[in-house]
Amino acid sequence: DAGITQSPRHKVTETGTPVTLRCHQTENHRYMYWYRQDPGHGLRLIHYSYGVKDTDKGEVSDGYSVSRSKTEDFLLTLESATSSQTSVYFCAIRGTSGNNEQFFGPGTRLTVL
Amino acid sequence: QKEVEQDPGPLSVPEGAIVSLNCTYSNSAFQYFMWYRQYSRKGPELLMYTYSSGNKEDGRFTAQVDKSSKYISLFIRDSQPSDSATYLCAMRDNAGNMLTFGGGTRLMVKP
């Protein structure tokens, strides 16, 4: 998984509670991404980061915030989780080959009851 | 209409068959095309990468891009049960910050 770890790997929470997912990389990649994957929708970009403290919104950013205080960590926060945020969340990094491919972590399965 | 369309399948084939997986897209600015393979409950892994039009071959896999038709394909020769997975196409324009994914095609190769 290209040196990417995600934690937790599974989480069950209740509507209205805050949730933070962590993505950690060990190879000093500048670009990091958060996606969600849902049946019928494929992978959709939530937010991405192009450096420490530099982030931008993706296609489905409403209800999510991110932070990147260190190169190796990219955090995704659901301030007040809703059932519509039940999904599998993947973190990705951009490779350094010059082709801008993305490499994905193992995913976090989140269930909001 | 989605920017990238992909038949969700499932596509079921016997072992040894040639598999054709396809995506169509609407954004003519897309220049870079990728195929990812995703096993159940795993993250997507990059399989093939092509730039602009043409073919690229890697072992049993061939990626084909036809920009005039806005159509890309992934061919798998001599398919194996271990090829059973969901295949996602992805593409981007020259700016390169974001990828746009198809919804994925689930492939099942039966022994």
PDB file of C-alpha atoms in Angstrom:
ATOM      1  CA  ASP A   1       0.000   0.000   0.000  1.00  0.00           C
ATOM      2  CA  ALA A   2       2.803   2.434  -0.930  1.00  0.00           C
ATOM      3  CA  GLY A   3       3.764   3.063   2.699  1.00  0.00           C
ATOM      4  CA  ILE A   4       0.314   4.345   3.617  1.00  0.00           C
ATOM      5  CA  THR A   5      -1.500   3.364   6.770  1.00  0.00           C
ATOM      6  CA  GLN A   6      -4.994   4.364   7.804  1.00  0.00           C
ATOM      7  CA  SER A   7      -6.492   4.310  11.258  1.00  0.00           C
ATOM      8  CA  PRO A   8      -8.827   3.122  12.467  1.00  0.00           C
ATOM      9  CA  ARG A   9      -9.533   0.405   9.909  1.00  0.00           C
ATOM     10  CA  HIS A  10     -13.092  -0.030  11.133  1.00  0.00           C
ATOM     11  CA  LYS A  11     -15.324   2.259  13.143  1.00  0.00           C
ATOM     12  CA  VAL A  12     -18.956   2.259  14.208  1.00  0.00           C
ATOM     13  CA  THR A  13     -20.292   5.492  15.605  1.00  0.00           C
ATOM     14  CA  GLU A  14     -23.574   7.228  16.252  1.00  0.00           C
ATOM     15  CA  THR A  15     -25.197  10.108  14.405  1.00  0.00           C
ATOM     16  CA  GLY A  16     -24.045  13.472  15.694  1.00  0.00           C
ATOM     17  CA  THR A  17     -20.694  12.357  17.080  1.00  0.00           C
ATOM     18  CA  PRO A  18     -17.384  13.720  15.773  1.00  0.00           C
ATOM     19  CA  VAL A  19     -15.087  11.298  13.989  1.00  0.00           C
ATOM     20  CA  THR A  20     -11.480  11.701  12.885  1.00  0.00           C
ATOM     21  CA  LEU A  21      -9.757   9.389  10.445  1.00  0.00           C
ATOM     22  CA  ARG A  22      -5.995   9.389  10.103  1.00  0.00           C
ATOM     23  CA  CYS A  23      -3.806   8.777   7.087  1.00  0.00           C
ATOM     24  CA  HIS A  24      -0.094   8.319   7.661  1.00  0.00           C
ATOM     25  CA  GLN A  25       2.616   8.034   5.005  1.00  0.00           C
ATOM     26  CA  THR A  26       6.291   7.341   5.427  1.00  0.00           C
ATOM     27  CA  GLU A  27       7.725   8.506   2.083  1.00  0.00           C
ATOM     28  CA  ASN A  28       7.465  12.295   2.315  1.00  0.00           C
ATOM     29  CA  HIS A  29       4.923  12.686  -0.474  1.00  0.00           C
ATOM     30  CA  ARG A  30       3.669  16.210  -0.991  1.00  0.00           C
ATOM     31  CA  TYR A  31       0.167  15.422  -2.263  1.00  0.00           C
ATOM     32  CA  MET A  32      -2.359  13.468  -0.205  1.00  0.00           C
ATOM     33  CA  TYR A  33      -6.013  12.766  -0.913  1.00  0.00           C
ATOM     34  CA  TRP A  34      -9.147  11.592   0.866  1.00  0.00           C
ATOM     35  CA  TYR A  35     -11.806   9.673  -1.093  1.00  0.00           C
ATOM     36  CA  ARG A  36     -15.005   7.934  -0.205  1.00  0.00           C
ATOM     37  CA  GLN A  37     -16.232   4.861  -2.056  1.00  0.00           C
ATOM     38  CA  ASP A  38     -19.910   3.969  -2.270  1.00  0.00           C
ATOM     39  CA  PRO A  39     -21.777   1.449  -4.437  1.00  0.00           C
ATOM     40  CA  GLY A  40     -22.865   3.042  -7.691  1.00  0.00           C
ATOM     41  CA  HIS A  41     -20.652   6.099  -7.187  1.00  0.00           C
ATOM     42  CA  GLY A  42     -17.134   4.766  -7.358  1.00  0.00           C
ATOM     43  CA  LEU A  43     -14.395   6.821  -5.738  1.00  0.00           C
ATOM     44  CA  ARG A  44     -15.210  10.450  -5.065  1.00  0.00           C
ATOM     45  CA  LEU A  45     -12.692  13.017  -3.887  1.00  0.00           C
ATOM     46  CA  ILE A  46     -13.474  14.708  -0.565  1.00  0.00           C
ATOM     47  CA  HIS A  47     -10.420  16.903   0.044  1.00  0.00           C
ATOM     48  CA  TYR A  48      -6.792  16.921  -0.918  1.00  0.00           C
ATOM     49  CA  SER A  49      -3.591  18.500   0.340  1.00  0.00           C
ATOM     50  CA  TYR A  50      -0.621  19.817  -1.611  1.00  0.00           C
ATOM     51  CA  GLY A  51       1.573  20.531   1.386  1.00  0.00           C
ATOM     52  CA  VAL A  52       1.608  21.226   5.109  1.00  0.00           C
ATOM     53  CA  LYS A  53      -1.369  23.450   5.913  1.00  0.00           C
ATOM     54  CA  ASP A  54      -2.326  23.576   2.196  1.00  0.00           C
ATOM     55  CA  THR A  55      -5.628  21.910   1.399  1.00  0.00           C
ATOM     56  CA  ASP A  56      -8.431  22.195  -1.128  1.00  0.00           C
ATOM     57  CA  LYS A  57     -11.931  20.860  -1.592  1.00  0.00           C
ATOM     58  CA  GLY A  58     -12.949  17.999  -3.806  1.00  0.00           C
ATOM     59  CA  GLU A  59     -16.230  16.896  -5.294  1.00  0.00           C
ATOM     60  CA  VAL A  60     -17.996  15.921  -2.039  1.00  0.00           C
ATOM     61  CA  SER A  61     -16.490  18.112   0.685  1.00  0.00           C
ATOM     62  CA  ASP A  62     -19.672  19.156   2.524  1.00  0.00           C
ATOM     63  CA  GLY A  63     -19.691  17.844   6.094  1.00  0.00           C
ATOM     64  CA  TYR A  64     -15.949  17.113   6.089  1.00  0.00           C
ATOM     65  CA  SER A  65     -12.878  19.042   7.143  1.00  0.00           C
ATOM     66  CA  VAL A  66      -9.205  18.167   6.880  1.00  0.00           C
ATOM     67  CA  SER A  67      -5.948  19.168   8.464  1.00  0.00           C
ATOM     68  CA  ARG A  68      -2.315  18.602   7.654  1.00  0.00           C
ATOM     69  CA  SER A  69       0.089  19.849  10.285  1.00  0.00           C
ATOM     70  CA  LYS A  70       2.890  17.450   9.319  1.00  0.00           C
ATOM     71  CA  THR A  71       3.914  16.076   5.927  1.00  0.00           C
ATOM     72  CA  GLU A  72       3.267  12.499   6.998  1.00  0.00           C
ATOM     73  CA  ASP A  73      -0.241  12.904   8.447  1.00  0.00           C
ATOM     74  CA  PHE A  74      -3.494  13.930   6.765  1.00  0.00           C
ATOM     75  CA  LEU A  75      -6.576  13.936   8.995  1.00  0.00           C
ATOM     76  CA  LEU A  76     -10.188  13.781   7.871  1.00  0.00           C
ATOM     77  CA  THR A  77     -12.816  14.967  10.363  1.00  0.00           C
ATOM     78  CA  LEU A  78     -16.540  14.512  10.323  1.00  0.00           C
ATOM     79  CA  GLU A  79     -17.649  17.224  12.746  1.00  0.00           C
ATOM     80  CA  SER A  80     -21.086  15.677  13.302  1.00  0.00           C
ATOM     81  CA  ALA A  81     -21.434  12.324  11.605  1.00  0.00           C
ATOM     82  CA  THR A  82     -24.577  11.493   9.643  1.00  0.00           C
ATOM     83  CA  SER A  83     -25.832   8.177   8.283  1.00  0.00           C
ATOM     84  CA  SER A  84     -25.122   9.409   4.740  1.00  0.00           C
ATOM     85  CA  GLN A  85     -21.426   9.413   5.660  1.00  0.00           C
ATOM     86  CA  THR A  86     -21.426   5.662   6.137  1.00  0.00           C
ATOM     87  CA  SER A  87     -18.853   4.635   3.573  1.00  0.00           C
ATOM     88  CA  VAL A  88     -15.394   3.266   2.966  1.00  0.00           C
ATOM     89  CA  TYR A  89     -12.775   6.011   3.126  1.00  0.00           C
ATOM     90  CA  PHE A  90      -9.500   5.766   1.245  1.00  0.00           C
ATOM     91  CA  CYS A  91      -6.429   7.891   1.556  1.00  0.00           C
ATOM     92  CA  ALA A  92      -4.078   8.234  -1.403  1.00  0.00           C
ATOM     93  CA  ILE A  93      -0.736   9.809  -2.177  1.00  0.00           C
ATOM     94  CA  ARG A  94       0.566  11.102  -5.470  1.00  0.00           C
ATOM     95  CA  GLY A  95       3.586   9.276  -6.781  1.00  0.00           C
ATOM     96  CA  THR A  96       6.811  11.015  -7.716  1.00  0.00           C
ATOM     97  CA  SER A  97       7.382   9.462 -11.154  1.00  0.00           C
ATOM     98  CA  GLY A  98       6.158  12.577 -12.939  1.00  0.00           C
ATOM     99  CA  ASN A  99       3.037  10.807 -14.158  1.00  0.00           C
ATOM    100  CA  ASN A 100       0.980  11.900 -11.141  1.00  0.00           C
ATOM    101  CA  GLU A 101      -0.453   8.447 -10.469  1.00  0.00           C
ATOM    102  CA  GLN A 102      -2.122   7.969  -7.126  1.00  0.00           C
ATOM    103  CA  PHE A 103      -1.492   5.121  -4.726  1.00  0.00           C
ATOM    104  CA  PHE A 104      -4.064   4.106  -2.167  1.00  0.00           C
ATOM    105  CA  GLY A 105      -4.103   3.030   1.438  1.00  0.00           C
ATOM    106  CA  PRO A 106      -6.056   0.029   2.767  1.00  0.00           C
ATOM    107  CA  GLY A 107      -9.201   2.000   3.641  1.00  0.00           C
ATOM    108  CA  THR A 108     -11.341   2.714   6.703  1.00  0.00           C
ATOM    109  CA  ARG A 109     -14.815   1.256   6.895  1.00  0.00           C
ATOM    110  CA  LEU A 110     -17.063   3.721   8.751  1.00  0.00           C
ATOM    111  CA  THR A 111     -20.607   2.978   9.850  1.00  0.00           C
ATOM    112  CA  VAL A 112     -22.763   5.770  11.260  1.00  0.00           C
ATOM    113  CA  LEU A 113     -25.840   4.461  13.070  1.00  0.00           C
TER     114      LEU A 113
ATOM    115  CA  GLN B   1     -24.544  12.273 -16.748  1.00  0.00           C
ATOM    116  CA  LYS B   2     -21.303  11.230 -15.106  1.00  0.00           C
ATOM    117  CA  GLU B   3     -18.020  12.381 -16.598  1.00  0.00           C
ATOM    118  CA  VAL B   4     -16.750   8.814 -16.723  1.00  0.00           C
ATOM    119  CA  GLU B   5     -19.068   5.886 -17.365  1.00  0.00           C
ATOM    120  CA  GLN B   6     -18.255   2.265 -16.676  1.00  0.00           C
ATOM    121  CA  ASP B   7     -20.517  -0.775 -16.850  1.00  0.00           C
ATOM    122  CA  PRO B   8     -20.758  -2.070 -13.258  1.00  0.00           C
ATOM    123  CA  GLY B   9     -21.104  -5.707 -14.291  1.00  0.00           C
ATOM    124  CA  PRO B  10     -20.675  -8.229 -12.882  1.00  0.00           C
ATOM    125  CA  LEU B  11     -18.853  -9.705 -15.834  1.00  0.00           C
ATOM    126  CA  SER B  12     -18.458 -13.463 -15.520  1.00  0.00           C
ATOM    127  CA  VAL B  13     -16.036 -15.338 -17.783  1.00  0.00           C
ATOM    128  CA  PRO B  14     -14.434 -18.796 -17.805  1.00  0.00           C
ATOM    129  CA  GLU B  15     -10.760 -19.179 -16.981  1.00  0.00           C
ATOM    130  CA  GLY B  16      -8.568 -18.567 -20.013  1.00  0.00           C
ATOM    131  CA  ALA B  17     -10.983 -16.150 -21.701  1.00  0.00           C
ATOM    132  CA  ILE B  18     -10.016 -12.768 -23.081  1.00  0.00           C
ATOM    133  CA  VAL B  19     -11.652 -10.027 -21.043  1.00  0.00           C
ATOM    134  CA  SER B  20     -12.502  -6.572 -22.333  1.00  0.00           C
ATOM    135  CA  LEU B  21     -13.248  -3.820 -19.822  1.00  0.00           C
ATOM    136  CA  ASN B  22     -14.270  -0.372 -21.021  1.00  0.00           C
ATOM    137  CA  CYS B  23     -14.880   3.218 -19.992  1.00  0.00           C
ATOM    138  CA  THR B  24     -16.329   6.149 -21.859  1.00  0.00           C
ATOM    139  CA  TYR B  25     -15.780   9.741 -20.888  1.00  0.00           C
ATOM    140  CA  SER B  26     -17.085  13.155 -21.857  1.00  0.00           C
ATOM    141  CA  ASN B  27     -14.268  15.569 -20.968  1.00  0.00           C
ATOM    142  CA  SER B  28     -11.973  16.042 -23.966  1.00  0.00           C
ATOM    143  CA  ALA B  29      -9.335  17.597 -21.674  1.00  0.00           C
ATOM    144  CA  PHE B  30      -8.479  14.199 -20.183  1.00  0.00           C
ATOM    145  CA  GLN B  31      -4.994  13.204 -21.307  1.00  0.00           C
ATOM    146  CA  TYR B  32      -3.816  10.632 -18.779  1.00  0.00           C
ATOM    147  CA  PHE B  33      -5.595   7.332 -18.262  1.00  0.00           C
ATOM    148  CA  MET B  34      -5.207   4.721 -15.578  1.00  0.00           C
ATOM    149  CA  TRP B  35      -6.622   1.338 -14.648  1.00  0.00           C
ATOM    150  CA  TYR B  36      -6.820   0.209 -11.051  1.00  0.00           C
ATOM    151  CA  ARG B  37      -7.604  -3.243  -9.705  1.00  0.00           C
ATOM    152  CA  GLN B  38      -9.398  -3.559  -6.391  1.00  0.00           C
ATOM    153  CA  TYR B  39      -9.796  -6.815  -4.546  1.00  0.00           C
ATOM    154  CA  SER B  40     -12.648  -7.162  -2.091  1.00  0.00           C
ATOM    155  CA  ARG B  41     -12.095  -5.094   1.064  1.00  0.00           C
ATOM    156  CA  LYS B  42      -8.742  -3.766  -0.196  1.00  0.00           C
ATOM    157  CA  GLY B  43      -7.521  -0.455  -1.538  1.00  0.00           C
ATOM    158  CA  PRO B  44      -7.253   0.089  -5.314  1.00  0.00           C
ATOM    159  CA  GLU B  45      -3.871  -0.774  -6.807  1.00  0.00           C
ATOM    160  CA  LEU B  46      -2.508   0.819  -9.949  1.00  0.00           C
ATOM    161  CA  LEU B  47      -2.435  -1.638 -12.824  1.00  0.00           C
ATOM    162  CA  MET B  48      -1.784   0.323 -15.996  1.00  0.00           C
ATOM    163  CA  TYR B  49      -1.035   3.890 -16.976  1.00  0.00           C
ATOM    164  CA  THR B  50      -1.225   5.450 -20.457  1.00  0.00           C
ATOM    165  CA  TYR B  51      -0.810   8.920 -21.848  1.00  0.00           C
ATOM    166  CA  SER B  52      -2.981  10.213 -24.709  1.00  0.00           C
ATOM    167  CA  SER B  53      -3.958   7.724 -27.428  1.00  0.00           C
ATOM    168  CA  GLY B  54      -2.513   4.350 -28.290  1.00  0.00           C
ATOM    169  CA  ASN B  55      -1.817   0.997 -26.701  1.00  0.00           C
ATOM    170  CA  LYS B  56       0.312  -0.137 -23.821  1.00  0.00           C
ATOM    171  CA  GLU B  57       1.050  -3.747 -22.976  1.00  0.00           C
ATOM    172  CA  ASP B  58       2.216  -5.257 -19.701  1.00  0.00           C
ATOM    173  CA  GLY B  59       2.226  -9.035 -19.543  1.00  0.00           C
ATOM    174  CA  ARG B  60      -1.339 -10.295 -19.953  1.00  0.00           C
ATOM    175  CA  PHE B  61      -2.748  -6.768 -19.768  1.00  0.00           C
ATOM    176  CA  THR B  62      -3.204  -4.279 -22.625  1.00  0.00           C
ATOM    177  CA  ALA B  63      -4.556  -0.770 -22.167  1.00  0.00           C
ATOM    178  CA  GLN B  64      -5.982   1.017 -25.170  1.00  0.00           C
ATOM    179  CA  VAL B  65      -7.019   4.659 -25.520  1.00  0.00           C
ATOM    180  CA  ASP B  66      -9.100   6.102 -28.354  1.00  0.00           C
ATOM    181  CA  LYS B  67      -9.364   9.810 -27.674  1.00  0.00           C
ATOM    182  CA  SER B  68     -11.347  10.492 -30.839  1.00  0.00           C
ATOM    183  CA  SER B  69     -14.132   8.279 -29.489  1.00  0.00           C
ATOM    184  CA  LYS B  70     -13.492   9.151 -25.805  1.00  0.00           C
ATOM    185  CA  TYR B  71     -13.206   5.447 -25.083  1.00  0.00           C
ATOM    186  CA  ILE B  72     -10.626   3.450 -23.167  1.00  0.00           C
ATOM    187  CA  SER B  73     -10.257  -0.297 -22.780  1.00  0.00           C
ATOM    188  CA  LEU B  74      -8.372  -2.809 -20.700  1.00  0.00           C
ATOM    189  CA  PHE B  75      -7.852  -6.267 -22.173  1.00  0.00           C
ATOM    190  CA  ILE B  76      -6.857  -9.239 -20.060  1.00  0.00           C
ATOM    191  CA  ARG B  77      -5.557 -12.280 -21.918  1.00  0.00           C
ATOM    192  CA  ASP B  78      -5.651 -15.795 -20.508  1.00  0.00           C
ATOM    193  CA  SER B  79      -7.751 -14.641 -17.567  1.00  0.00           C
ATOM    194  CA  GLN B  80      -7.175 -16.351 -14.231  1.00  0.00           C
ATOM    195  CA  PRO B  81      -9.384 -16.745 -11.151  1.00  0.00           C
ATOM    196  CA  SER B  82      -6.914 -14.438  -9.396  1.00  0.00           C
ATOM    197  CA  ASP B  83      -8.004 -11.683 -11.808  1.00  0.00           C
ATOM    198  CA  SER B  84     -11.416 -11.668 -10.123  1.00  0.00           C
ATOM    199  CA  ALA B  85     -11.717  -8.136  -8.750  1.00  0.00           C
ATOM    200  CA  THR B  86     -13.284  -4.782  -9.462  1.00  0.00           C
ATOM    201  CA  TYR B  87     -11.526  -2.772 -12.158  1.00  0.00           C
ATOM    202  CA  LEU B  88     -11.680   1.005 -12.003  1.00  0.00           C
ATOM    203  CA  CYS B  89     -10.705   3.381 -14.755  1.00  0.00           C
ATOM    204  CA  ALA B  90      -9.404   6.827 -13.834  1.00  0.00           C
ATOM    205  CA  MET B  91      -8.316   9.825 -15.823  1.00  0.00           C
ATOM    206  CA  ARG B  92      -7.040  13.365 -15.468  1.00  0.00           C
ATOM    207  CA  ASP B  93      -6.224  16.453 -17.468  1.00  0.00           C
ATOM    208  CA  ASN B  94      -2.846  18.185 -17.762  1.00  0.00           C
ATOM    209  CA  ALA B  95      -3.291  20.100 -14.492  1.00  0.00           C
ATOM    210  CA  GLY B  96      -3.153  16.744 -12.759  1.00  0.00           C
ATOM    211  CA  ASN B  97      -4.308  17.537  -9.251  1.00  0.00           C
ATOM    212  CA  MET B  98      -7.367  15.317  -9.291  1.00  0.00           C
ATOM    213  CA  LEU B  99      -8.405  12.033 -10.823  1.00  0.00           C
ATOM    214  CA  THR B 100     -11.908  11.286 -12.056  1.00  0.00           C
ATOM    215  CA  PHE B 101     -12.920   7.668 -11.565  1.00  0.00           C
ATOM    216  CA  GLY B 102     -15.420   5.417 -13.225  1.00  0.00           C
ATOM    217  CA  GLY B 103     -17.717   3.433 -10.968  1.00  0.00           C
ATOM    218  CA  GLY B 104     -15.832   0.183 -11.520  1.00  0.00           C
ATOM    219  CA  THR B 105     -16.614  -3.128 -13.239  1.00  0.00           C
ATOM    220  CA  ARG B 106     -16.727  -6.270 -11.166  1.00  0.00           C
ATOM    221  CA  LEU B 107     -15.047  -9.191 -12.925  1.00  0.00           C
ATOM    222  CA  MET B 108     -15.442 -12.833 -11.963  1.00  0.00           C
ATOM    223  CA  VAL B 109     -13.227 -15.452 -13.602  1.00  0.00           C
ATOM    224  CA  LYS B 110     -14.552 -18.945 -13.003  1.00  0.00           C
ATOM    225  CA  PRO B 111     -12.190 -21.949 -12.869  1.00  0.00           C
TER     226      PRO B 111
END
